[in-house]
Amino acid sequence: MRVGPRSAQAVPGPACYGQGGTEPAMTDAAAWLGMLGPGDLASGIHLNIEKARAALESVGTHIGQDVEATAAGVMRISSAAMANAMREISLDQGLDPRTITLLPFGGAGPLMGTLLADELEMNHVIIPPLAGNFSAWGLLGADMVQSTARTRVIGFAPGALTEVARILEELFATLTERSTAHAGDGVRSVRLDLRYKGQEHTLSIEVELAEGRIAETEEAILERFVAEYARTFGSTMNEDVELVSVRASTTVLLPRRELSYTPKRSDGEDDRVMEVYSFESTARLPFRIIPRGRISGEIRGPAIITEDTTTTYVDVQWTISSGKAGEIILERTH
């Protein structure tokens, strides 16, 4: 069975949207397993579980599996593919995911949080405030950055920084000319893409500046490159190092914004319980359905946490608590 990369998109969407889609999508699998709780989504969408079942059954008959096993397989394949992408930016860069906290966001990120943590043996997950709109919220407060680069392949030996300085003067002039955000008044930064001679891939090393000019020697930059190479790849090479690209950026800092987030409370509504599939137990278990605004103290999973723009699936062996900024903190119990 293959999952993706083609999307059902919003229209016609997954079969469970009831907008004409008939092919099973990942959302159909999550809906059938109960991972989306009662299925009340934003914009008044209510998921049609029977249409999700019919779509999944069309695949299950071809692979000799019932609907439950087919839906669980869809979610497992999806989480494995996502985890592989995460390995590329962690393990392949010399970082151990087990020492990192996962921060899933977007409409589907919190749904997949504990599944991805299981794949990567991570023990901490944080669901940020406004998780479903987190990218948009961050974009509104992002600093104004202008960047440019130039390829210049030369040996990184004494004297190389003279050529780098000449290139940087031209790059920063370009940034000032093209920027509508007064890039010339922003904070300057420089990175050099370096590699051992004969290699294809580079490491980008930040360079210290003083009054907009490079304030360190080739030797100091080389030492940092060698240390970063050893950290990333576990060894170094007895080869000369060469410069590949010079990167210049100017950043205009925007005022820091404070997040004031209080999820909607539903004090008049008691927590509900649903039979939901547990990947840890490979069976359906009673899951509490908890509106995000009702989280207080420490709650033990399993649970489904609902809010307007996303749904958080919390399997067994996880605890739930709320942080000072309104974030949800999930921690694995052992």
Tab-separated table of N, CA, C and O in Angstrom, residues 15-88:
chain	number	residue	atom	x	y	z
A	15	ALA	N	-12.992	11.595	1.222
A	15	ALA	CA	-14.371	11.108	1.109
A	15	ALA	C	-15.223	11.580	2.285
A	15	ALA	O	-16.404	11.922	2.129
A	16	CYS	N	-14.617	11.647	3.473
A	16	CYS	CA	-15.385	12.003	4.669
A	16	CYS	C	-15.845	13.458	4.690
A	16	CYS	O	-16.687	13.830	5.505
A	17	TYR	N	-15.330	14.299	3.774
A	17	TYR	CA	-15.805	15.677	3.693
A	17	TYR	C	-17.215	15.753	3.093
A	17	TYR	O	-17.894	16.757	3.232
A	18	GLY	N	-17.596	14.693	2.371
A	18	GLY	CA	-18.919	14.687	1.755
A	18	GLY	C	-19.075	15.681	0.631
A	18	GLY	O	-20.177	16.167	0.365
A	19	GLN	N	-17.968	15.992	-0.062
A	19	GLN	CA	-18.019	16.956	-1.158
A	19	GLN	C	-17.734	16.317	-2.507
A	19	GLN	O	-17.329	16.983	-3.448
A	20	GLY	N	-17.937	15.010	-2.589
A	20	GLY	CA	-17.772	14.313	-3.861
A	20	GLY	C	-16.532	13.464	-3.977
A	20	GLY	O	-16.372	12.725	-4.939
A	21	GLY	N	-15.613	13.555	-3.017
A	21	GLY	CA	-14.416	12.726	-3.066
A	21	GLY	C	-14.753	11.268	-2.788
A	21	GLY	O	-15.596	10.970	-1.934
A	22	THR	N	-14.129	10.371	-3.527
A	22	THR	CA	-14.398	8.936	-3.339
A	22	THR	C	-13.126	8.149	-3.022
A	22	THR	O	-13.217	7.044	-2.488
A	23	GLU	N	-11.964	8.687	-3.367
A	23	GLU	CA	-10.717	7.970	-3.086
A	23	GLU	C	-10.311	8.194	-1.627
A	23	GLU	O	-10.440	9.303	-1.112
A	24	PRO	N	-9.815	7.170	-0.968
A	24	PRO	CA	-9.459	7.324	0.449
A	24	PRO	C	-8.241	8.221	0.622
A	24	PRO	O	-7.286	8.149	-0.146
A	25	ALA	N	-8.292	9.078	1.618
A	25	ALA	CA	-7.184	9.966	1.953
A	25	ALA	C	-6.762	9.698	3.393
A	25	ALA	O	-7.445	8.995	4.140
A	26	MET	N	-5.649	10.279	3.777
A	26	MET	CA	-5.160	10.123	5.138
A	26	MET	C	-6.205	10.608	6.145
A	26	MET	O	-6.380	10.005	7.214
A	27	THR	N	-6.925	11.664	5.810
A	27	THR	CA	-7.967	12.173	6.709
A	27	THR	C	-9.062	11.131	6.912
A	27	THR	O	-9.627	11.009	8.007
A	28	ASP	N	-9.380	10.375	5.859
A	28	ASP	CA	-10.391	9.316	5.997
A	28	ASP	C	-9.921	8.261	6.989
A	28	ASP	O	-10.703	7.768	7.813
A	29	ALA	N	-8.636	7.902	6.914
A	29	ALA	CA	-8.102	6.904	7.846
A	29	ALA	C	-8.165	7.423	9.276
A	29	ALA	O	-8.590	6.714	10.196
A	30	ALA	N	-7.757	8.680	9.487
A	30	ALA	CA	-7.786	9.254	10.831
A	30	ALA	C	-9.215	9.356	11.356
A	30	ALA	O	-9.482	9.086	12.532
A	31	ALA	N	-10.140	9.735	10.465
A	31	ALA	CA	-11.542	9.864	10.883
A	31	ALA	C	-12.112	8.511	11.294
A	31	ALA	O	-12.794	8.396	12.320
A	32	TRP	N	-11.839	7.461	10.510
A	32	TRP	CA	-12.366	6.143	10.826
A	32	TRP	C	-11.814	5.617	12.144
A	32	TRP	O	-12.528	4.995	12.939
A	33	LEU	N	-10.548	5.885	12.401
A	33	LEU	CA	-9.921	5.404	13.630
A	33	LEU	C	-10.346	6.201	14.857
A	33	LEU	O	-10.036	5.815	15.984
A	34	GLY	N	-11.039	7.318	14.645
A	34	GLY	CA	-11.481	8.145	15.763
A	34	GLY	C	-10.474	9.197	16.182
A	34	GLY	O	-10.685	9.894	17.173
A	35	MET	N	-9.373	9.348	15.439
A	35	MET	CA	-8.312	10.268	15.822
A	35	MET	C	-8.743	11.729	15.752
A	35	MET	O	-8.121	12.594	16.364
A	36	LEU	N	-9.804	12.005	14.988
A	36	LEU	CA	-10.308	13.368	14.873
A	36	LEU	C	-11.501	13.614	15.785
A	36	LEU	O	-12.255	14.575	15.606
A	37	GLY	N	-11.661	12.751	16.766
A	37	GLY	CA	-12.744	12.914	17.729
A	37	GLY	C	-14.105	12.831	17.062
A	37	GLY	O	-14.299	12.052	16.121
A	38	PRO	N	-15.055	13.626	17.516
A	38	PRO	CA	-16.400	13.572	16.934
A	38	PRO	C	-16.441	14.013	15.474
A	38	PRO	O	-17.453	13.804	14.791
A	39	GLY	N	-15.370	14.653	14.989
A	39	GLY	CA	-15.310	15.025	13.575
A	39	GLY	C	-15.883	16.382	13.258
A	39	GLY	O	-16.226	16.657	12.101
A	40	ASP	N	-15.979	17.260	14.250
A	40	ASP	CA	-16.450	18.629	14.014
A	40	ASP	C	-15.241	19.519	13.750
A	40	ASP	O	-14.483	19.848	14.663
A	41	LEU	N	-15.065	19.922	12.478
A	41	LEU	CA	-13.908	20.717	12.098
A	41	LEU	C	-14.307	22.165	11.871
A	41	LEU	O	-15.473	22.533	11.959
A	42	ALA	N	-13.308	23.001	11.547
A	42	ALA	CA	-13.564	24.415	11.290
A	42	ALA	C	-14.457	24.568	10.058
A	42	ALA	O	-14.598	23.647	9.239
A	43	SER	N	-15.057	25.737	9.925
A	43	SER	CA	-15.939	26.081	8.795
A	43	SER	C	-17.192	25.224	8.746
A	43	SER	O	-17.806	25.081	7.691
A	44	GLY	N	-17.556	24.649	9.872
A	44	GLY	CA	-18.797	23.892	9.919
A	44	GLY	C	-18.739	22.521	9.286
A	44	GLY	O	-19.782	21.889	9.050
A	45	ILE	N	-17.534	22.017	8.993
A	45	ILE	CA	-17.410	20.681	8.394
A	45	ILE	C	-17.629	19.620	9.465
A	45	ILE	O	-17.022	19.661	10.528
A	46	HIS	N	-18.502	18.680	9.175
A	46	HIS	CA	-18.679	17.509	10.045
A	46	HIS	C	-18.370	16.267	9.222
A	46	HIS	O	-18.974	16.045	8.162
A	47	LEU	N	-17.410	15.482	9.680
A	47	LEU	CA	-16.923	14.347	8.904
A	47	LEU	C	-17.952	13.233	8.825
A	47	LEU	O	-18.598	12.884	9.819
A	48	ASN	N	-18.077	12.665	7.618
A	48	ASN	CA	-18.984	11.547	7.368
A	48	ASN	C	-18.172	10.254	7.490
A	48	ASN	O	-17.441	9.878	6.575
A	49	ILE	N	-18.304	9.591	8.617
A	49	ILE	CA	-17.479	8.411	8.904
A	49	ILE	C	-17.831	7.247	7.986
A	49	ILE	O	-16.953	6.466	7.595
A	50	GLU	N	-19.095	7.124	7.598
A	50	GLU	CA	-19.484	6.017	6.722
A	50	GLU	C	-18.857	6.153	5.339
A	50	GLU	O	-18.469	5.164	4.726
A	51	LYS	N	-18.738	7.391	4.854
A	51	LYS	CA	-18.084	7.587	3.549
A	51	LYS	C	-16.587	7.301	3.652
A	51	LYS	O	-15.977	6.794	2.695
A	52	ALA	N	-15.994	7.596	4.802
A	52	ALA	CA	-14.594	7.237	5.018
A	52	ALA	C	-14.432	5.723	5.001
A	52	ALA	O	-13.500	5.182	4.387
A	53	ARG	N	-15.351	5.011	5.657
A	53	ARG	CA	-15.293	3.551	5.690
A	53	ARG	C	-15.394	2.965	4.286
A	53	ARG	O	-14.612	2.086	3.902
A	54	ALA	N	-16.341	3.470	3.480
A	54	ALA	CA	-16.530	2.935	2.125
A	54	ALA	C	-15.278	3.153	1.274
A	54	ALA	O	-14.868	2.272	0.508
A	55	ALA	N	-14.652	4.334	1.400
A	55	ALA	CA	-13.455	4.620	0.616
A	55	ALA	C	-12.293	3.723	1.035
A	55	ALA	O	-11.553	3.200	0.185
A	56	LEU	N	-12.124	3.517	2.328
A	56	LEU	CA	-11.038	2.666	2.811
A	56	LEU	C	-11.273	1.204	2.461
A	56	LEU	O	-10.335	0.455	2.172
A	57	GLU	N	-12.529	0.794	2.449
A	57	GLU	CA	-12.869	-0.596	2.136
A	57	GLU	C	-12.467	-0.950	0.713
A	57	GLU	O	-12.075	-2.087	0.427
A	58	SER	N	-12.532	0.038	-0.194
A	58	SER	CA	-12.157	-0.221	-1.584
A	58	SER	C	-10.685	-0.584	-1.711
A	58	SER	O	-10.285	-1.309	-2.625
A	59	VAL	N	-9.859	-0.068	-0.787
A	59	VAL	CA	-8.439	-0.421	-0.778
A	59	VAL	C	-8.222	-1.726	-0.019
A	59	VAL	O	-7.467	-2.604	-0.447
A	60	GLY	N	-8.919	-1.864	1.116
A	60	GLY	CA	-8.740	-3.048	1.953
A	60	GLY	C	-9.024	-4.345	1.227
A	60	GLY	O	-8.327	-5.351	1.430
A	61	THR	N	-10.032	-4.346	0.353
A	61	THR	CA	-10.362	-5.571	-0.378
A	61	THR	C	-9.223	-5.990	-1.308
A	61	THR	O	-9.041	-7.178	-1.578
A	62	HIS	N	-8.453	-5.027	-1.800
A	62	HIS	CA	-7.347	-5.338	-2.712
A	62	HIS	C	-6.125	-5.869	-1.974
A	62	HIS	O	-5.294	-6.571	-2.568
A	63	ILE	N	-5.980	-5.532	-0.700
A	63	ILE	CA	-4.795	-5.970	0.043
A	63	ILE	C	-5.140	-7.024	1.097
A	63	ILE	O	-4.294	-7.419	1.885
A	64	GLY	N	-6.399	-7.451	1.090
A	64	GLY	CA	-6.802	-8.515	2.002
A	64	GLY	C	-6.853	-8.101	3.450
A	64	GLY	O	-6.558	-8.909	4.341
A	65	GLN	N	-7.213	-6.836	3.713
A	65	GLN	CA	-7.279	-6.336	5.084
A	65	GLN	C	-8.649	-5.717	5.339
A	65	GLN	O	-9.290	-5.204	4.425
A	66	ASP	N	-9.088	-5.747	6.606
A	66	ASP	CA	-10.338	-5.078	6.927
A	66	ASP	C	-10.099	-3.568	7.020
A	66	ASP	O	-8.970	-3.084	6.906
A	67	VAL	N	-11.177	-2.826	7.213
A	67	VAL	CA	-11.084	-1.363	7.216
A	67	VAL	C	-10.167	-0.868	8.340
A	67	VAL	O	-9.368	0.048	8.150
A	68	GLU	N	-10.265	-1.486	9.512
A	68	GLU	CA	-9.462	-1.045	10.650
A	68	GLU	C	-7.970	-1.188	10.361
A	68	GLU	O	-7.185	-0.258	10.583
A	69	ALA	N	-7.575	-2.338	9.869
A	69	ALA	CA	-6.153	-2.568	9.579
A	69	ALA	C	-5.678	-1.672	8.444
A	69	ALA	O	-4.540	-1.181	8.454
A	70	THR	N	-6.553	-1.446	7.459
A	70	THR	CA	-6.188	-0.572	6.340
A	70	THR	C	-5.967	0.855	6.828
A	70	THR	O	-4.970	1.499	6.480
A	71	ALA	N	-6.877	1.365	7.652
A	71	ALA	CA	-6.746	2.729	8.166
A	71	ALA	C	-5.501	2.871	9.033
A	71	ALA	O	-4.755	3.859	8.922
A	72	ALA	N	-5.251	1.895	9.895
A	72	ALA	CA	-4.049	1.948	10.739
A	72	ALA	C	-2.787	1.911	9.883
A	72	ALA	O	-1.804	2.600	10.171
A	73	GLY	N	-2.828	1.120	8.811
A	73	GLY	CA	-1.687	1.056	7.907
A	73	GLY	C	-1.424	2.376	7.214
A	73	GLY	O	-0.268	2.787	7.049
A	74	VAL	N	-2.484	3.068	6.808
A	74	VAL	CA	-2.340	4.380	6.181
A	74	VAL	C	-1.617	5.339	7.123
A	74	VAL	O	-0.680	6.048	6.740
A	75	MET	N	-2.046	5.356	8.389
A	75	MET	CA	-1.443	6.284	9.341
A	75	MET	C	0.000	5.899	9.667
A	75	MET	O	0.867	6.768	9.824
A	76	ARG	N	0.274	4.592	9.750
A	76	ARG	CA	1.639	4.149	10.021
A	76	ARG	C	2.568	4.502	8.856
A	76	ARG	O	3.703	4.951	9.059
A	77	ILE	N	2.099	4.271	7.629
A	77	ILE	CA	2.924	4.594	6.460
A	77	ILE	C	3.167	6.097	6.396
A	77	ILE	O	4.279	6.562	6.103
A	78	SER	N	2.130	6.883	6.684
A	78	SER	CA	2.280	8.342	6.666
A	78	SER	C	3.282	8.804	7.702
A	78	SER	O	4.156	9.640	7.423
A	79	SER	N	3.184	8.284	8.922
A	79	SER	CA	4.100	8.717	9.980
A	79	SER	C	5.528	8.271	9.685
A	79	SER	O	6.485	8.992	9.984
A	80	ALA	N	5.684	7.094	9.065
A	80	ALA	CA	7.033	6.636	8.719
A	80	ALA	C	7.660	7.548	7.675
A	80	ALA	O	8.851	7.881	7.751
A	81	ALA	N	6.859	7.983	6.686
A	81	ALA	CA	7.384	8.879	5.650
A	81	ALA	C	7.767	10.230	6.245
A	81	ALA	O	8.813	10.804	5.911
A	82	MET	N	6.935	10.751	7.134
A	82	MET	CA	7.255	12.028	7.782
A	82	MET	C	8.498	11.893	8.656
A	82	MET	O	9.359	12.785	8.687
A	83	ALA	N	8.600	10.774	9.373
A	83	ALA	CA	9.759	10.564	10.245
A	83	ALA	C	11.047	10.470	9.428
A	83	ALA	O	12.095	10.958	9.865
A	84	ASN	N	10.984	9.871	8.246
A	84	ASN	CA	12.174	9.789	7.392
A	84	ASN	C	12.641	11.184	6.989
A	84	ASN	O	13.852	11.458	6.950
A	85	ALA	N	11.688	12.070	6.683
A	85	ALA	CA	12.056	13.449	6.347
A	85	ALA	C	12.692	14.137	7.546
A	85	ALA	O	13.650	14.919	7.410
A	86	MET	N	12.173	13.834	8.742
A	86	MET	CA	12.738	14.438	9.951
A	86	MET	C	14.130	13.904	10.247
A	86	MET	O	14.988	14.625	10.786
A	87	ARG	N	14.377	12.655	9.898
A	87	ARG	CA	15.718	12.085	10.106
A	87	ARG	C	16.761	12.815	9.254
A	87	ARG	O	17.912	12.952	9.650
A	88	GLU	N	16.337	13.269	8.073
A	88	GLU	CA	17.266	13.959	7.184
A	88	GLU	C	17.774	15.261	7.790
A	88	GLU	O	18.878	15.705	7.488
